[in-house]
PDB file of C-alpha atoms in Angstrom:
ATOM      1  CA  UNK A   1      32.364  25.302  19.090  1.00 50.00           C
ATOM      2  CA  UNK A   2      30.023  22.358  19.100  1.00 50.00           C
ATOM      3  CA  UNK A   3      31.289  18.861  19.877  1.00 51.00           C
ATOM      4  CA  UNK A   4      30.768  16.130  17.767  1.00 50.00           C
ATOM      5  CA  UNK A   5      27.953  14.705  19.971  1.00 47.00           C
ATOM      6  CA  UNK A   6      26.470  17.902  20.159  1.00 47.00           C
ATOM      7  CA  UNK A   7      26.464  17.806  16.168  1.00 46.00           C
ATOM      8  CA  UNK A   8      25.111  14.372  16.065  1.00 45.00           C
ATOM      9  CA  UNK A   9      21.806  15.605  18.142  1.00 44.00           C
ATOM     10  CA  UNK A  10      21.320  18.516  15.413  1.00 48.00           C
ATOM     11  CA  UNK A  11      20.768  16.673  12.138  1.00 43.00           C
ATOM     12  CA  UNK A  12      16.821  15.096  11.635  1.00 42.00           C
ATOM     13  CA  UNK A  13      16.452  11.780  13.070  1.00 40.00           C
ATOM     14  CA  UNK A  14      15.570   9.031  10.400  1.00 40.00           C
ATOM     15  CA  UNK A  15      12.154   7.840  10.034  1.00 42.00           C
ATOM     16  CA  UNK A  16      11.712   4.149  11.700  1.00 40.00           C
ATOM     17  CA  UNK A  17       9.563   1.644  11.550  1.00 41.00           C
ATOM     18  CA  UNK A  18       8.477   0.209  15.255  1.00 42.00           C
ATOM     19  CA  UNK A  19       9.474  -2.972  14.975  1.00 40.00           C
ATOM     20  CA  UNK A  20       9.056  -4.033  18.988  1.00 40.00           C
ATOM     21  CA  UNK A  21       7.025  -2.008  20.622  1.00 44.00           C
ATOM     22  CA  UNK A  22       3.431  -1.090  19.622  1.00 45.00           C
ATOM     23  CA  UNK A  23       0.869   1.623  20.475  1.00 46.00           C
ATOM     24  CA  UNK A  24      -2.845   1.137  19.867  1.00 48.00           C
ATOM     25  CA  UNK A  25      -4.460   2.677  16.780  1.00 50.00           C
ATOM     26  CA  UNK A  26      -6.617   4.827  18.703  1.00 53.00           C
ATOM     27  CA  UNK A  27      -2.915   6.641  20.048  1.00 69.00           C
ATOM     28  CA  UNK A  28      -2.185   7.592  16.548  1.00 73.00           C
ATOM     29  CA  UNK A  29      -4.016  10.701  14.846  1.00 84.00           C
ATOM     30  CA  UNK A  30      -6.228  10.465  11.664  1.00 86.00           C
ATOM     31  CA  UNK A  31      -3.978  13.111  10.285  1.00 89.00           C
ATOM     32  CA  UNK A  32      -0.894  10.937  10.799  1.00 89.00           C
ATOM     33  CA  UNK A  33      -2.875   7.647   9.843  1.00 87.00           C
ATOM     34  CA  UNK A  34      -3.456   9.445   6.717  1.00 88.00           C
ATOM     35  CA  UNK A  35      -0.149  10.862   5.934  1.00 92.00           C
ATOM     36  CA  UNK A  36       1.390   7.513   6.566  1.00 92.00           C
ATOM     37  CA  UNK A  37      -1.250   5.381   4.224  1.00 89.00           C
ATOM     38  CA  UNK A  38      -0.302   7.833   1.626  1.00 90.00           C
ATOM     39  CA  UNK A  39       3.346   7.187   2.318  1.00 94.00           C
ATOM     40  CA  UNK A  40       2.850   3.681   2.423  1.00 93.00           C
ATOM     41  CA  UNK A  41       0.546   3.259  -0.429  1.00 89.00           C
ATOM     42  CA  UNK A  42       2.927   5.212  -2.936  1.00 92.00           C
ATOM     43  CA  UNK A  43       5.638   2.903  -1.884  1.00 95.00           C
ATOM     44  CA  UNK A  44       3.623  -0.018  -2.400  1.00 93.00           C
ATOM     45  CA  UNK A  45       2.352   1.646  -5.953  1.00 91.00           C
ATOM     46  CA  UNK A  46       6.240   1.611  -7.144  1.00 96.00           C
ATOM     47  CA  UNK A  47       6.547  -1.565  -6.236  1.00 96.00           C
ATOM     48  CA  UNK A  48       3.047  -2.494  -7.760  1.00 93.00           C
ATOM     49  CA  UNK A  49       3.306  -0.550 -10.965  1.00 93.00           C
ATOM     50  CA  UNK A  50       7.019  -1.519 -11.639  1.00 97.00           C
ATOM     51  CA  UNK A  51       6.516  -5.146 -11.459  1.00 97.00           C
ATOM     52  CA  UNK A  52       3.561  -4.382 -13.506  1.00 94.00           C
ATOM     53  CA  UNK A  53       5.490  -3.076 -16.322  1.00 96.00           C
ATOM     54  CA  UNK A  54       8.033  -5.741 -15.926  1.00 97.00           C
ATOM     55  CA  UNK A  55       5.606  -8.595 -15.961  1.00 97.00           C
ATOM     56  CA  UNK A  56       4.264  -6.847 -19.326  1.00 96.00           C
ATOM     57  CA  UNK A  57       8.073  -6.820 -20.441  1.00 97.00           C
ATOM     58  CA  UNK A  58       8.267 -10.132 -19.952  1.00 98.00           C
ATOM     59  CA  UNK A  59       5.081 -11.053 -22.360  1.00 97.00           C
ATOM     60  CA  UNK A  60       2.717 -11.588 -19.606  1.00 97.00           C
ATOM     61  CA  UNK A  61      -1.119 -10.909 -20.368  1.00 95.00           C
ATOM     62  CA  UNK A  62      -2.414  -8.196 -18.574  1.00 92.00           C
ATOM     63  CA  UNK A  63      -4.581  -9.721 -16.438  1.00 91.00           C
ATOM     64  CA  UNK A  64      -1.795 -12.452 -15.066  1.00 95.00           C
ATOM     65  CA  UNK A  65       1.026  -9.393 -14.874  1.00 95.00           C
ATOM     66  CA  UNK A  66      -1.597  -7.326 -12.725  1.00 89.00           C
ATOM     67  CA  UNK A  67      -2.316 -10.095 -10.667  1.00 91.00           C
ATOM     68  CA  UNK A  68       1.073 -10.935  -9.721  1.00 95.00           C
ATOM     69  CA  UNK A  69       1.973  -7.307  -9.238  1.00 94.00           C
ATOM     70  CA  UNK A  70      -1.343  -6.163  -6.889  1.00 88.00           C
ATOM     71  CA  UNK A  71       0.112  -9.240  -4.697  1.00 91.00           C
ATOM     72  CA  UNK A  72       3.336  -7.697  -4.549  1.00 94.00           C
ATOM     73  CA  UNK A  73       1.896  -4.261  -4.194  1.00 92.00           C
ATOM     74  CA  UNK A  74      -0.569  -5.253  -1.258  1.00 85.00           C
ATOM     75  CA  UNK A  75       1.633  -7.467   0.220  1.00 87.00           C
ATOM     76  CA  UNK A  76       4.541  -4.366   0.998  1.00 92.00           C
ATOM     77  CA  UNK A  77       1.263  -1.973   2.082  1.00 88.00           C
ATOM     78  CA  UNK A  78       0.018  -4.622   5.239  1.00 85.00           C
ATOM     79  CA  UNK A  79       3.363  -5.151   6.483  1.00 88.00           C
ATOM     80  CA  UNK A  80       4.266  -1.220   6.547  1.00 91.00           C
ATOM     81  CA  UNK A  81       0.557  -0.298   7.483  1.00 86.00           C
ATOM     82  CA  UNK A  82       0.416  -2.958  10.150  1.00 86.00           C
ATOM     83  CA  UNK A  83       3.768  -1.765  11.899  1.00 88.00           C
ATOM     84  CA  UNK A  84       3.837   2.294  10.847  1.00 89.00           C
ATOM     85  CA  UNK A  85       0.733   3.543   9.794  1.00 87.00           C
ATOM     86  CA  UNK A  86      -1.397   1.535  12.327  1.00 85.00           C
ATOM     87  CA  UNK A  87       0.978   0.240  15.043  1.00 84.00           C
ATOM     88  CA  UNK A  88      -0.603  -2.387  15.600  1.00 83.00           C
ATOM     89  CA  UNK A  89       0.776  -5.989  16.798  1.00 84.00           C
ATOM     90  CA  UNK A  90       0.357  -9.388  14.721  1.00 81.00           C
ATOM     91  CA  UNK A  91      -3.267 -10.730  14.995  1.00 85.00           C
ATOM     92  CA  UNK A  92      -4.392 -13.637  13.298  1.00 87.00           C
ATOM     93  CA  UNK A  93      -7.987 -12.493  13.928  1.00 88.00           C
ATOM     94  CA  UNK A  94      -6.665  -9.343  11.787  1.00 86.00           C
ATOM     95  CA  UNK A  95      -4.918 -10.827   8.868  1.00 83.00           C
ATOM     96  CA  UNK A  96      -7.630 -12.990   7.893  1.00 88.00           C
ATOM     97  CA  UNK A  97      -9.657  -9.759   7.845  1.00 90.00           C
ATOM     98  CA  UNK A  98      -7.043  -8.148   5.687  1.00 87.00           C
ATOM     99  CA  UNK A  99      -6.941 -11.277   3.275  1.00 88.00           C
ATOM    100  CA  UNK A 100     -10.859 -11.085   2.887  1.00 93.00           C
ATOM    101  CA  UNK A 101     -10.396  -7.102   2.190  1.00 93.00           C
ATOM    102  CA  UNK A 102      -7.809  -7.610  -0.512  1.00 88.00           C
ATOM    103  CA  UNK A 103      -9.468 -10.142  -1.539  1.00 92.00           C
ATOM    104  CA  UNK A 104     -12.036  -7.649  -2.560  1.00 93.00           C
ATOM    105  CA  UNK A 105      -9.999  -4.950  -3.321  1.00 90.00           C
ATOM    106  CA  UNK A 106      -7.882  -7.365  -5.590  1.00 88.00           C
ATOM    107  CA  UNK A 107     -10.909  -7.997  -7.752  1.00 92.00           C
ATOM    108  CA  UNK A 108     -12.150  -4.421  -7.837  1.00 92.00           C
ATOM    109  CA  UNK A 109      -7.997  -3.608  -8.932  1.00 88.00           C
ATOM    110  CA  UNK A 110      -7.712  -6.124 -11.320  1.00 89.00           C
ATOM    111  CA  UNK A 111     -11.070  -5.818 -12.805  1.00 94.00           C
ATOM    112  CA  UNK A 112     -11.211  -2.371 -13.505  1.00 95.00           C
ATOM    113  CA  UNK A 113      -7.776  -2.002 -14.532  1.00 93.00           C
ATOM    114  CA  UNK A 114      -8.495  -4.523 -17.036  1.00 92.00           C
ATOM    115  CA  UNK A 115     -11.497  -3.467 -18.276  1.00 95.00           C
ATOM    116  CA  UNK A 116     -10.263   0.098 -18.973  1.00 96.00           C
ATOM    117  CA  UNK A 117      -7.128  -1.255 -20.291  1.00 93.00           C
ATOM    118  CA  UNK A 118      -9.238  -3.291 -22.989  1.00 94.00           C
ATOM    119  CA  UNK A 119     -11.463  -0.200 -23.396  1.00 96.00           C
ATOM    120  CA  UNK A 120      -8.615   2.605 -23.946  1.00 96.00           C
ATOM    121  CA  UNK A 121      -7.467   3.052 -27.531  1.00 95.00           C
ATOM    122  CA  UNK A 122      -4.662  -0.058 -28.014  1.00 93.00           C
ATOM    123  CA  UNK A 123      -2.059   2.621 -29.384  1.00 94.00           C
ATOM    124  CA  UNK A 124      -2.455   5.129 -26.572  1.00 94.00           C
ATOM    125  CA  UNK A 125       0.725   5.376 -24.794  1.00 93.00           C
ATOM    126  CA  UNK A 126      -1.226   6.195 -21.587  1.00 96.00           C
ATOM    127  CA  UNK A 127      -3.831   3.573 -21.295  1.00 94.00           C
ATOM    128  CA  UNK A 128      -1.646   1.464 -18.715  1.00 93.00           C
ATOM    129  CA  UNK A 129      -0.810   4.363 -16.073  1.00 95.00           C
ATOM    130  CA  UNK A 130      -4.138   5.746 -16.775  1.00 96.00           C
ATOM    131  CA  UNK A 131      -6.226   2.752 -16.302  1.00 95.00           C
ATOM    132  CA  UNK A 132      -3.515   1.734 -13.129  1.00 92.00           C
ATOM    133  CA  UNK A 133      -4.249   5.134 -11.449  1.00 93.00           C
ATOM    134  CA  UNK A 134      -7.896   4.834 -11.550  1.00 96.00           C
ATOM    135  CA  UNK A 135      -7.734   1.338 -10.176  1.00 94.00           C
ATOM    136  CA  UNK A 136      -5.085   2.011  -7.461  1.00 87.00           C
ATOM    137  CA  UNK A 137      -7.651   5.192  -6.314  1.00 91.00           C
ATOM    138  CA  UNK A 138     -10.592   3.423  -5.635  1.00 93.00           C
ATOM    139  CA  UNK A 139      -8.656   0.365  -4.084  1.00 88.00           C
ATOM    140  CA  UNK A 140      -6.928   2.717  -1.851  1.00 86.00           C
ATOM    141  CA  UNK A 141      -9.695   4.604  -0.629  1.00 90.00           C
ATOM    142  CA  UNK A 142     -11.914   1.546   0.359  1.00 92.00           C
ATOM    143  CA  UNK A 143      -8.636   0.226   2.176  1.00 86.00           C
ATOM    144  CA  UNK A 144      -8.056   3.064   4.203  1.00 87.00           C
ATOM    145  CA  UNK A 145     -11.795   3.473   5.171  1.00 92.00           C
ATOM    146  CA  UNK A 146     -12.109  -0.779   5.948  1.00 92.00           C
ATOM    147  CA  UNK A 147      -8.685  -0.560   7.452  1.00 87.00           C
ATOM    148  CA  UNK A 148      -9.240   2.318  10.114  1.00 86.00           C
ATOM    149  CA  UNK A 149     -12.855   1.341  10.615  1.00 89.00           C
ATOM    150  CA  UNK A 150     -12.783  -2.182  11.280  1.00 89.00           C
ATOM    151  CA  UNK A 151      -9.265  -4.116  10.537  1.00 87.00           C
ATOM    152  CA  UNK A 152      -6.808  -2.545  13.170  1.00 81.00           C
ATOM    153  CA  UNK A 153      -9.934  -2.257  15.550  1.00 81.00           C
ATOM    154  CA  UNK A 154      -9.376  -6.227  15.643  1.00 75.00           C
ATOM    155  CA  UNK A 155      -7.107  -7.312  18.857  1.00 66.00           C
TER     156      UNK A 155
END
């Protein structure tokens, strides 16, 4: 019969965000980064889309609701990606580069989603989620490429 400590080791370990120690981005494989980026993106998309629906429910105009929800979602993404996906310590230069990247993807995402929202038929129940997914997908691809190739190589 196994002791309590032996049984404890058989349980799966929880996913933990490294909060104290970092390894360089080069130490994390592309596959691992892509999986973590996807998980982080999924969580951030839930924050973004959930707050978009909440702000629309409060009667905010689409462009304003999407602007606020984008900020909430991308803040969530940056904090998790820096610590978990790319395992990078804080850097003011990196943070400024992320702000520049998010400025570009903000304009793209809000612009694409707002244009599609107004393009699709007003009575279409699917117009908000489809506009969101297309804009989010575009921003996600750009974000991953730029973050991996440029931003998280900055020290």
